[in-house]
């Protein structure tokens, strides 16, 4: 009995520790819960909604929320709740691919700039400064106007204005870390440039990069919704939140729900990423 009692006490102690940790890091808990709920809803959309987001019912258009249509219907009779939930899938894809592409290009450029120095650093940072000279949304509009609308071109446009963020961040981290004693010792031992970057630079730069990726994700959601709202991003009939808000603006005096629920989904997602990013920054910042 004493052994069982001890095991039970340990389990309760671990559970209490987990809850205390979650309580101390409320930002991570709250933000992570929001993002997890949105991701799960997008992945399980067919089992959650019960309606097809593309099926039109012209006899039941612009309906108010009801038991059968939780968020009502749009001007084509499509279920708004289904389209909002399926829209979470597109938003997840936008965040993962845009942030991933920006990191894949920006981080190596920043590390090379910080490690090489001199002329290579000057050229890379000069290019990044050129991209920074344009406001992000203006640069994205310019790129999409040249390449055309669509999801792929939208992802390229958003990634382009996010690349300088990661390039500058990784450069600054590299400049600081390469002056550390353990990096200088590794150089004195004759370790290759590749091993120094992978094992000493990037490993210690993971925390700030993760924090920046969560904060960038909120910007990606807003930029993608803005471009789609202007008709330069994802095209109808795909259930994208910005496109849904654009379609609903013509019916604000008749049925506000067409724009309200997609707008709330955007606000909630951006809030989740921002709160999560703030929580991760507090957790990973050694000075806090």
PDB file of C-alpha atoms in Angstrom:
ATOM      1  CA  UNK A   1       0.000   0.000   0.000  1.00  0.00           C
ATOM      2  CA  UNK A   2       2.847   2.344   0.790  1.00  0.00           C
ATOM      3  CA  UNK A   3       4.280   1.894  -2.710  1.00  0.00           C
ATOM      4  CA  UNK A   4       0.911   2.661  -4.332  1.00  0.00           C
ATOM      5  CA  UNK A   5       0.497   5.671  -2.098  1.00  0.00           C
ATOM      6  CA  UNK A   6       3.949   6.939  -3.053  1.00  0.00           C
ATOM      7  CA  UNK A   7       3.237   6.498  -6.786  1.00  0.00           C
ATOM      8  CA  UNK A   8      -0.091   8.297  -6.429  1.00  0.00           C
ATOM      9  CA  UNK A   9       1.585  11.142  -4.556  1.00  0.00           C
ATOM     10  CA  UNK A  10       4.222  11.451  -7.303  1.00  0.00           C
ATOM     11  CA  UNK A  11       1.569  11.621 -10.025  1.00  0.00           C
ATOM     12  CA  UNK A  12      -0.327  14.304  -8.118  1.00  0.00           C
ATOM     13  CA  UNK A  13       2.891  16.215  -7.567  1.00  0.00           C
ATOM     14  CA  UNK A  14       3.768  16.103 -11.277  1.00  0.00           C
ATOM     15  CA  UNK A  15       0.257  17.163 -12.243  1.00  0.00           C
ATOM     16  CA  UNK A  16       0.437  20.053  -9.795  1.00  0.00           C
ATOM     17  CA  UNK A  17       3.817  21.084 -11.244  1.00  0.00           C
ATOM     18  CA  UNK A  18       2.391  21.067 -14.765  1.00  0.00           C
ATOM     19  CA  UNK A  19      -0.550  23.260 -13.732  1.00  0.00           C
ATOM     20  CA  UNK A  20       1.746  25.635 -11.854  1.00  0.00           C
ATOM     21  CA  UNK A  21       3.980  25.930 -14.919  1.00  0.00           C
ATOM     22  CA  UNK A  22       0.968  26.619 -17.155  1.00  0.00           C
ATOM     23  CA  UNK A  23      -0.286  29.221 -14.700  1.00  0.00           C
ATOM     24  CA  UNK A  24       3.100  30.980 -14.511  1.00  0.00           C
ATOM     25  CA  UNK A  25       3.323  31.056 -18.321  1.00  0.00           C
ATOM     26  CA  UNK A  26      -0.233  32.156 -19.026  1.00  0.00           C
ATOM     27  CA  UNK A  27       0.723  33.655 -22.392  1.00  0.00           C
ATOM     28  CA  UNK A  28       1.997  30.347 -23.720  1.00  0.00           C
ATOM     29  CA  UNK A  29      -1.013  28.525 -22.284  1.00  0.00           C
ATOM     30  CA  UNK A  30      -3.617  30.937 -23.641  1.00  0.00           C
ATOM     31  CA  UNK A  31      -1.985  31.566 -27.012  1.00  0.00           C
ATOM     32  CA  UNK A  32      -1.079  27.927 -27.521  1.00  0.00           C
ATOM     33  CA  UNK A  33      -4.625  26.835 -26.697  1.00  0.00           C
ATOM     34  CA  UNK A  34      -6.070  29.229 -29.300  1.00  0.00           C
ATOM     35  CA  UNK A  35      -3.672  28.126 -32.041  1.00  0.00           C
ATOM     36  CA  UNK A  36      -4.101  24.449 -31.158  1.00  0.00           C
ATOM     37  CA  UNK A  37      -7.887  24.810 -31.326  1.00  0.00           C
ATOM     38  CA  UNK A  38      -7.697  26.488 -34.743  1.00  0.00           C
ATOM     39  CA  UNK A  39      -5.292  23.864 -36.114  1.00  0.00           C
ATOM     40  CA  UNK A  40      -7.420  20.994 -34.801  1.00  0.00           C
ATOM     41  CA  UNK A  41     -10.596  22.595 -36.177  1.00  0.00           C
ATOM     42  CA  UNK A  42      -8.980  22.940 -39.604  1.00  0.00           C
ATOM     43  CA  UNK A  43      -7.723  19.366 -39.632  1.00  0.00           C
ATOM     44  CA  UNK A  44     -11.044  17.926 -38.446  1.00  0.00           C
ATOM     45  CA  UNK A  45     -13.209  20.259 -40.540  1.00  0.00           C
ATOM     46  CA  UNK A  46     -15.216  17.506 -42.332  1.00  0.00           C
ATOM     47  CA  UNK A  47     -16.241  15.997 -39.004  1.00  0.00           C
ATOM     48  CA  UNK A  48     -16.965  19.327 -37.284  1.00  0.00           C
ATOM     49  CA  UNK A  49     -19.050  21.208 -39.821  1.00  0.00           C
ATOM     50  CA  UNK A  50     -21.440  18.707 -41.396  1.00  0.00           C
ATOM     51  CA  UNK A  51     -21.726  20.960 -44.468  1.00  0.00           C
ATOM     52  CA  UNK A  52     -19.709  21.270 -47.650  1.00  0.00           C
ATOM     53  CA  UNK A  53     -18.157  24.766 -47.936  1.00  0.00           C
ATOM     54  CA  UNK A  54     -18.748  24.836 -51.701  1.00  0.00           C
ATOM     55  CA  UNK A  55     -22.337  23.544 -51.878  1.00  0.00           C
ATOM     56  CA  UNK A  56     -24.770  26.272 -52.927  1.00  0.00           C
ATOM     57  CA  UNK A  57     -28.402  26.507 -51.859  1.00  0.00           C
ATOM     58  CA  UNK A  58     -29.957  29.455 -53.645  1.00  0.00           C
ATOM     59  CA  UNK A  59     -33.281  28.940 -51.843  1.00  0.00           C
ATOM     60  CA  UNK A  60     -31.643  29.643 -48.463  1.00  0.00           C
ATOM     61  CA  UNK A  61     -29.400  32.646 -48.958  1.00  0.00           C
ATOM     62  CA  UNK A  62     -28.369  35.234 -46.361  1.00  0.00           C
ATOM     63  CA  UNK A  63     -29.875  33.293 -43.473  1.00  0.00           C
ATOM     64  CA  UNK A  64     -29.174  34.337 -39.893  1.00  0.00           C
ATOM     65  CA  UNK A  65     -27.449  31.905 -37.501  1.00  0.00           C
ATOM     66  CA  UNK A  66     -29.598  28.919 -36.602  1.00  0.00           C
ATOM     67  CA  UNK A  67     -29.288  25.349 -35.355  1.00  0.00           C
ATOM     68  CA  UNK A  68     -28.734  24.055 -38.889  1.00  0.00           C
ATOM     69  CA  UNK A  69     -26.412  26.875 -39.942  1.00  0.00           C
ATOM     70  CA  UNK A  70     -24.503  28.049 -36.863  1.00  0.00           C
ATOM     71  CA  UNK A  71     -23.112  31.166 -38.571  1.00  0.00           C
ATOM     72  CA  UNK A  72     -25.866  31.550 -41.150  1.00  0.00           C
ATOM     73  CA  UNK A  73     -25.465  31.355 -44.937  1.00  0.00           C
ATOM     74  CA  UNK A  74     -23.913  33.651 -47.539  1.00  0.00           C
ATOM     75  CA  UNK A  75     -25.359  35.102 -50.721  1.00  0.00           C
ATOM     76  CA  UNK A  76     -25.027  31.720 -52.466  1.00  0.00           C
ATOM     77  CA  UNK A  77     -26.585  29.757 -49.622  1.00  0.00           C
ATOM     78  CA  UNK A  78     -23.264  28.275 -48.543  1.00  0.00           C
ATOM     79  CA  UNK A  79     -22.814  27.521 -44.853  1.00  0.00           C
ATOM     80  CA  UNK A  80     -20.611  30.257 -43.304  1.00  0.00           C
ATOM     81  CA  UNK A  81     -19.540  28.092 -40.367  1.00  0.00           C
ATOM     82  CA  UNK A  82     -18.210  25.421 -42.739  1.00  0.00           C
ATOM     83  CA  UNK A  83     -16.379  28.012 -44.805  1.00  0.00           C
ATOM     84  CA  UNK A  84     -14.804  29.603 -41.714  1.00  0.00           C
ATOM     85  CA  UNK A  85     -13.626  26.225 -40.406  1.00  0.00           C
ATOM     86  CA  UNK A  86     -12.285  25.151 -43.806  1.00  0.00           C
ATOM     87  CA  UNK A  87     -10.679  28.585 -44.104  1.00  0.00           C
ATOM     88  CA  UNK A  88      -8.538  27.688 -41.104  1.00  0.00           C
ATOM     89  CA  UNK A  89      -6.822  25.109 -43.322  1.00  0.00           C
ATOM     90  CA  UNK A  90      -5.810  27.756 -45.830  1.00  0.00           C
ATOM     91  CA  UNK A  91      -4.568  30.039 -43.060  1.00  0.00           C
ATOM     92  CA  UNK A  92      -2.472  27.208 -41.596  1.00  0.00           C
ATOM     93  CA  UNK A  93      -0.936  26.568 -45.008  1.00  0.00           C
ATOM     94  CA  UNK A  94      -0.243  30.287 -45.471  1.00  0.00           C
ATOM     95  CA  UNK A  95       1.542  30.535 -42.124  1.00  0.00           C
ATOM     96  CA  UNK A  96       3.578  27.333 -42.429  1.00  0.00           C
ATOM     97  CA  UNK A  97       4.731  27.847 -46.013  1.00  0.00           C
ATOM     98  CA  UNK A  98       5.266  31.619 -45.879  1.00  0.00           C
ATOM     99  CA  UNK A  99       7.149  31.624 -42.582  1.00  0.00           C
ATOM    100  CA  UNK A 100       9.015  28.464 -43.548  1.00  0.00           C
ATOM    101  CA  UNK A 101      10.137  29.908 -46.892  1.00  0.00           C
ATOM    102  CA  UNK A 102      11.154  33.201 -45.283  1.00  0.00           C
ATOM    103  CA  UNK A 103      13.217  31.360 -42.661  1.00  0.00           C
ATOM    104  CA  UNK A 104      14.735  29.013 -45.236  1.00  0.00           C
ATOM    105  CA  UNK A 105      16.075  31.961 -47.226  1.00  0.00           C
ATOM    106  CA  UNK A 106      16.527  34.670 -44.603  1.00  0.00           C
ATOM    107  CA  UNK A 107      18.385  32.706 -41.906  1.00  0.00           C
ATOM    108  CA  UNK A 108      21.189  31.385 -44.163  1.00  0.00           C
ATOM    109  CA  UNK A 109      21.627  34.852 -45.676  1.00  0.00           C
ATOM    110  CA  UNK A 110      21.889  36.415 -42.226  1.00  0.00           C
ATOM    111  CA  UNK A 111      24.354  33.802 -40.958  1.00  0.00           C
ATOM    112  CA  UNK A 112      26.532  34.154 -44.061  1.00  0.00           C
ATOM    113  CA  UNK A 113      26.424  37.926 -43.705  1.00  0.00           C
ATOM    114  CA  UNK A 114      27.430  37.782 -40.050  1.00  0.00           C
ATOM    115  CA  UNK A 115      30.168  35.198 -40.484  1.00  0.00           C
ATOM    116  CA  UNK A 116      31.712  36.450 -43.729  1.00  0.00           C
ATOM    117  CA  UNK A 117      31.689  40.174 -42.985  1.00  0.00           C
ATOM    118  CA  UNK A 118      33.169  42.906 -45.172  1.00  0.00           C
ATOM    119  CA  UNK A 119      31.878  43.007 -48.745  1.00  0.00           C
ATOM    120  CA  UNK A 120      29.558  39.999 -48.550  1.00  0.00           C
ATOM    121  CA  UNK A 121      27.905  41.463 -45.473  1.00  0.00           C
ATOM    122  CA  UNK A 122      27.598  44.824 -47.215  1.00  0.00           C
ATOM    123  CA  UNK A 123      25.955  43.370 -50.338  1.00  0.00           C
ATOM    124  CA  UNK A 124      23.484  41.143 -48.470  1.00  0.00           C
ATOM    125  CA  UNK A 125      22.424  43.869 -46.073  1.00  0.00           C
ATOM    126  CA  UNK A 126      22.129  46.341 -48.943  1.00  0.00           C
ATOM    127  CA  UNK A 127      19.637  44.020 -50.635  1.00  0.00           C
ATOM    128  CA  UNK A 128      17.744  43.549 -47.362  1.00  0.00           C
ATOM    129  CA  UNK A 129      17.614  47.332 -46.886  1.00  0.00           C
ATOM    130  CA  UNK A 130      16.093  47.659 -50.349  1.00  0.00           C
ATOM    131  CA  UNK A 131      13.324  45.238 -49.370  1.00  0.00           C
ATOM    132  CA  UNK A 132      12.848  47.043 -46.063  1.00  0.00           C
ATOM    133  CA  UNK A 133      12.404  50.331 -47.934  1.00  0.00           C
ATOM    134  CA  UNK A 134       8.968  49.151 -49.097  1.00  0.00           C
ATOM    135  CA  UNK A 135       6.137  48.747 -46.574  1.00  0.00           C
ATOM    136  CA  UNK A 136       5.397  45.030 -46.334  1.00  0.00           C
ATOM    137  CA  UNK A 137       1.866  45.122 -47.691  1.00  0.00           C
ATOM    138  CA  UNK A 138       2.878  47.461 -50.540  1.00  0.00           C
ATOM    139  CA  UNK A 139       5.689  45.112 -51.567  1.00  0.00           C
ATOM    140  CA  UNK A 140       3.281  42.154 -51.430  1.00  0.00           C
ATOM    141  CA  UNK A 141       0.746  44.008 -53.582  1.00  0.00           C
ATOM    142  CA  UNK A 142       3.487  44.831 -56.103  1.00  0.00           C
ATOM    143  CA  UNK A 143       4.638  41.208 -56.316  1.00  0.00           C
ATOM    144  CA  UNK A 144       1.104  39.801 -56.630  1.00  0.00           C
ATOM    145  CA  UNK A 145       0.251  42.417 -59.260  1.00  0.00           C
ATOM    146  CA  UNK A 146       3.216  41.223 -61.318  1.00  0.00           C
ATOM    147  CA  UNK A 147       2.809  37.479 -60.759  1.00  0.00           C
ATOM    148  CA  UNK A 148      -0.984  37.409 -60.626  1.00  0.00           C
ATOM    149  CA  UNK A 149      -3.420  36.216 -57.973  1.00  0.00           C
ATOM    150  CA  UNK A 150      -3.614  32.770 -56.442  1.00  0.00           C
ATOM    151  CA  UNK A 151      -2.412  30.980 -53.351  1.00  0.00           C
ATOM    152  CA  UNK A 152       1.110  30.224 -54.600  1.00  0.00           C
ATOM    153  CA  UNK A 153       1.833  33.785 -55.690  1.00  0.00           C
ATOM    154  CA  UNK A 154       0.334  35.032 -52.430  1.00  0.00           C
ATOM    155  CA  UNK A 155       2.760  32.878 -50.438  1.00  0.00           C
ATOM    156  CA  UNK A 156       5.711  34.129 -52.496  1.00  0.00           C
ATOM    157  CA  UNK A 157       4.687  37.761 -51.975  1.00  0.00           C
ATOM    158  CA  UNK A 158       4.277  37.384 -48.212  1.00  0.00           C
ATOM    159  CA  UNK A 159       7.540  35.464 -47.854  1.00  0.00           C
ATOM    160  CA  UNK A 160       9.416  38.168 -49.737  1.00  0.00           C
ATOM    161  CA  UNK A 161       8.740  40.914 -47.199  1.00  0.00           C
ATOM    162  CA  UNK A 162       9.406  38.517 -44.276  1.00  0.00           C
ATOM    163  CA  UNK A 163      12.856  37.438 -45.507  1.00  0.00           C
ATOM    164  CA  UNK A 164      14.671  40.635 -44.358  1.00  0.00           C
ATOM    165  CA  UNK A 165      13.277  40.181 -40.838  1.00  0.00           C
ATOM    166  CA  UNK A 166      14.970  36.798 -40.429  1.00  0.00           C
ATOM    167  CA  UNK A 167      18.083  37.889 -42.292  1.00  0.00           C
ATOM    168  CA  UNK A 168      18.679  40.822 -39.942  1.00  0.00           C
ATOM    169  CA  UNK A 169      17.783  38.816 -36.840  1.00  0.00           C
ATOM    170  CA  UNK A 170      20.107  35.924 -37.686  1.00  0.00           C
ATOM    171  CA  UNK A 171      22.893  38.346 -38.672  1.00  0.00           C
ATOM    172  CA  UNK A 172      22.684  40.177 -35.365  1.00  0.00           C
ATOM    173  CA  UNK A 173      22.634  36.907 -33.444  1.00  0.00           C
ATOM    174  CA  UNK A 174      25.603  35.614 -35.425  1.00  0.00           C
ATOM    175  CA  UNK A 175      27.633  38.776 -34.804  1.00  0.00           C
ATOM    176  CA  UNK A 176      27.019  38.441 -31.080  1.00  0.00           C
ATOM    177  CA  UNK A 177      27.570  34.696 -30.801  1.00  0.00           C
ATOM    178  CA  UNK A 178      30.732  34.487 -32.886  1.00  0.00           C
ATOM    179  CA  UNK A 179      32.501  36.684 -30.304  1.00  0.00           C
ATOM    180  CA  UNK A 180      31.717  34.240 -27.508  1.00  0.00           C
ATOM    181  CA  UNK A 181      34.654  32.370 -25.992  1.00  0.00           C
ATOM    182  CA  UNK A 182      33.403  28.903 -26.939  1.00  0.00           C
ATOM    183  CA  UNK A 183      33.110  29.933 -30.607  1.00  0.00           C
ATOM    184  CA  UNK A 184      36.600  31.417 -30.592  1.00  0.00           C
ATOM    185  CA  UNK A 185      37.871  28.201 -28.960  1.00  0.00           C
ATOM    186  CA  UNK A 186      36.194  26.136 -31.680  1.00  0.00           C
ATOM    187  CA  UNK A 187      37.865  28.284 -34.332  1.00  0.00           C
ATOM    188  CA  UNK A 188      41.224  27.864 -32.595  1.00  0.00           C
ATOM    189  CA  UNK A 189      40.751  24.079 -32.634  1.00  0.00           C
ATOM    190  CA  UNK A 190      40.308  24.218 -36.391  1.00  0.00           C
ATOM    191  CA  UNK A 191      36.643  23.204 -36.578  1.00  0.00           C
ATOM    192  CA  UNK A 192      35.040  23.753 -39.938  1.00  0.00           C
ATOM    193  CA  UNK A 193      32.903  26.790 -40.663  1.00  0.00           C
ATOM    194  CA  UNK A 194      29.882  24.512 -41.151  1.00  0.00           C
ATOM    195  CA  UNK A 195      30.261  22.816 -37.744  1.00  0.00           C
ATOM    196  CA  UNK A 196      30.709  26.122 -35.961  1.00  0.00           C
ATOM    197  CA  UNK A 197      27.557  27.539 -37.537  1.00  0.00           C
ATOM    198  CA  UNK A 198      25.412  24.456 -36.914  1.00  0.00           C
ATOM    199  CA  UNK A 199      26.614  23.484 -33.441  1.00  0.00           C
ATOM    200  CA  UNK A 200      27.450  26.861 -31.893  1.00  0.00           C
ATOM    201  CA  UNK A 201      25.613  29.601 -33.787  1.00  0.00           C
ATOM    202  CA  UNK A 202      22.252  28.187 -34.858  1.00  0.00           C
ATOM    203  CA  UNK A 203      21.804  26.043 -31.763  1.00  0.00           C
ATOM    204  CA  UNK A 204      22.002  29.119 -29.542  1.00  0.00           C
ATOM    205  CA  UNK A 205      19.902  31.242 -31.886  1.00  0.00           C
ATOM    206  CA  UNK A 206      16.907  28.900 -31.943  1.00  0.00           C
ATOM    207  CA  UNK A 207      15.033  30.675 -29.139  1.00  0.00           C
ATOM    208  CA  UNK A 208      14.849  34.174 -30.674  1.00  0.00           C
ATOM    209  CA  UNK A 209      14.077  32.689 -34.089  1.00  0.00           C
ATOM    210  CA  UNK A 210      11.154  30.683 -32.687  1.00  0.00           C
ATOM    211  CA  UNK A 211       9.777  33.770 -30.975  1.00  0.00           C
ATOM    212  CA  UNK A 212      10.087  35.789 -34.181  1.00  0.00           C
ATOM    213  CA  UNK A 213       8.340  33.060 -36.184  1.00  0.00           C
ATOM    214  CA  UNK A 214       5.262  33.187 -33.938  1.00  0.00           C
ATOM    215  CA  UNK A 215       5.117  36.975 -34.184  1.00  0.00           C
ATOM    216  CA  UNK A 216       5.584  36.838 -37.960  1.00  0.00           C
ATOM    217  CA  UNK A 217       2.734  34.339 -38.223  1.00  0.00           C
ATOM    218  CA  UNK A 218       0.239  36.972 -37.072  1.00  0.00           C
ATOM    219  CA  UNK A 219       1.556  39.391 -39.678  1.00  0.00           C
ATOM    220  CA  UNK A 220       1.213  36.693 -42.347  1.00  0.00           C
ATOM    221  CA  UNK A 221      -2.449  36.129 -41.455  1.00  0.00           C
ATOM    222  CA  UNK A 222      -3.207  39.856 -41.698  1.00  0.00           C
ATOM    223  CA  UNK A 223      -1.266  40.320 -44.935  1.00  0.00           C
ATOM    224  CA  UNK A 224      -2.880  37.300 -46.601  1.00  0.00           C
ATOM    225  CA  UNK A 225      -6.363  38.422 -45.541  1.00  0.00           C
ATOM    226  CA  UNK A 226      -5.682  41.974 -46.752  1.00  0.00           C
ATOM    227  CA  UNK A 227      -4.517  40.826 -50.177  1.00  0.00           C
ATOM    228  CA  UNK A 228      -7.434  38.423 -50.539  1.00  0.00           C
ATOM    229  CA  UNK A 229      -9.812  41.195 -49.458  1.00  0.00           C
ATOM    230  CA  UNK A 230      -8.447  43.335 -52.303  1.00  0.00           C
ATOM    231  CA  UNK A 231      -8.890  40.457 -54.757  1.00  0.00           C
ATOM    232  CA  UNK A 232      -5.132  39.887 -55.143  1.00  0.00           C
ATOM    233  CA  UNK A 233      -4.804  36.719 -53.080  1.00  0.00           C
ATOM    234  CA  UNK A 234      -6.824  33.521 -52.869  1.00  0.00           C
ATOM    235  CA  UNK A 235      -9.609  33.599 -55.413  1.00  0.00           C
ATOM    236  CA  UNK A 236     -13.265  32.562 -54.942  1.00  0.00           C
ATOM    237  CA  UNK A 237     -14.826  30.128 -54.334  1.00  0.00           C
ATOM    238  CA  UNK A 238     -12.034  29.001 -51.983  1.00  0.00           C
ATOM    239  CA  UNK A 239     -13.067  29.627 -48.356  1.00  0.00           C
ATOM    240  CA  UNK A 240     -10.396  32.127 -47.356  1.00  0.00           C
ATOM    241  CA  UNK A 241     -11.183  34.554 -44.548  1.00  0.00           C
ATOM    242  CA  UNK A 242     -10.132  37.715 -46.378  1.00  0.00           C
ATOM    243  CA  UNK A 243     -12.078  36.718 -49.484  1.00  0.00           C
ATOM    244  CA  UNK A 244     -15.144  35.977 -47.353  1.00  0.00           C
ATOM    245  CA  UNK A 245     -14.944  39.424 -45.752  1.00  0.00           C
ATOM    246  CA  UNK A 246     -14.664  41.008 -49.189  1.00  0.00           C
ATOM    247  CA  UNK A 247     -17.745  39.132 -50.406  1.00  0.00           C
ATOM    248  CA  UNK A 248     -19.692  40.095 -47.306  1.00  0.00           C
ATOM    249  CA  UNK A 249     -19.036  43.845 -47.466  1.00  0.00           C
ATOM    250  CA  UNK A 250     -21.753  44.198 -50.122  1.00  0.00           C
ATOM    251  CA  UNK A 251     -24.345  42.800 -47.703  1.00  0.00           C
ATOM    252  CA  UNK A 252     -23.442  44.577 -44.452  1.00  0.00           C
ATOM    253  CA  UNK A 253     -26.833  46.274 -44.350  1.00  0.00           C
ATOM    254  CA  UNK A 254     -28.650  42.979 -44.881  1.00  0.00           C
ATOM    255  CA  UNK A 255     -26.567  40.321 -43.141  1.00  0.00           C
ATOM    256  CA  UNK A 256     -23.503  41.350 -41.130  1.00  0.00           C
ATOM    257  CA  UNK A 257     -22.561  37.744 -40.372  1.00  0.00           C
ATOM    258  CA  UNK A 258     -20.925  37.255 -43.776  1.00  0.00           C
ATOM    259  CA  UNK A 259     -18.043  39.505 -42.723  1.00  0.00           C
ATOM    260  CA  UNK A 260     -18.334  39.289 -38.939  1.00  0.00           C
ATOM    261  CA  UNK A 261     -17.366  35.660 -38.391  1.00  0.00           C
ATOM    262  CA  UNK A 262     -14.391  35.594 -40.816  1.00  0.00           C
ATOM    263  CA  UNK A 263     -13.188  38.818 -39.208  1.00  0.00           C
ATOM    264  CA  UNK A 264     -13.466  37.302 -35.742  1.00  0.00           C
ATOM    265  CA  UNK A 265     -11.515  34.260 -36.949  1.00  0.00           C
ATOM    266  CA  UNK A 266      -8.708  36.513 -38.214  1.00  0.00           C
ATOM    267  CA  UNK A 267      -8.678  38.508 -34.969  1.00  0.00           C
ATOM    268  CA  UNK A 268      -8.610  35.369 -32.802  1.00  0.00           C
ATOM    269  CA  UNK A 269      -5.803  33.760 -34.814  1.00  0.00           C
ATOM    270  CA  UNK A 270      -3.617  36.866 -34.788  1.00  0.00           C
ATOM    271  CA  UNK A 271      -4.283  37.303 -31.060  1.00  0.00           C
ATOM    272  CA  UNK A 272      -3.269  33.706 -30.416  1.00  0.00           C
ATOM    273  CA  UNK A 273       0.029  34.018 -32.291  1.00  0.00           C
ATOM    274  CA  UNK A 274       0.897  37.354 -30.662  1.00  0.00           C
ATOM    275  CA  UNK A 275       0.140  36.162 -27.131  1.00  0.00           C
ATOM    276  CA  UNK A 276       2.039  32.940 -27.770  1.00  0.00           C
ATOM    277  CA  UNK A 277       5.009  34.901 -29.089  1.00  0.00           C
ATOM    278  CA  UNK A 278       5.043  37.178 -26.045  1.00  0.00           C
ATOM    279  CA  UNK A 279       4.892  34.168 -23.746  1.00  0.00           C
ATOM    280  CA  UNK A 280       7.733  32.402 -25.546  1.00  0.00           C
ATOM    281  CA  UNK A 281       9.825  35.577 -25.438  1.00  0.00           C
ATOM    282  CA  UNK A 282       9.379  35.833 -21.681  1.00  0.00           C
ATOM    283  CA  UNK A 283      10.243  32.155 -21.295  1.00  0.00           C
ATOM    284  CA  UNK A 284      13.311  32.106 -23.553  1.00  0.00           C
ATOM    285  CA  UNK A 285      14.711  35.522 -22.669  1.00  0.00           C
ATOM    286  CA  UNK A 286      17.484  34.839 -20.185  1.00  0.00           C
ATOM    287  CA  UNK A 287      17.338  38.415 -18.932  1.00  0.00           C
ATOM    288  CA  UNK A 288      13.724  38.048 -17.732  1.00  0.00           C
TER     289      UNK A 288
END
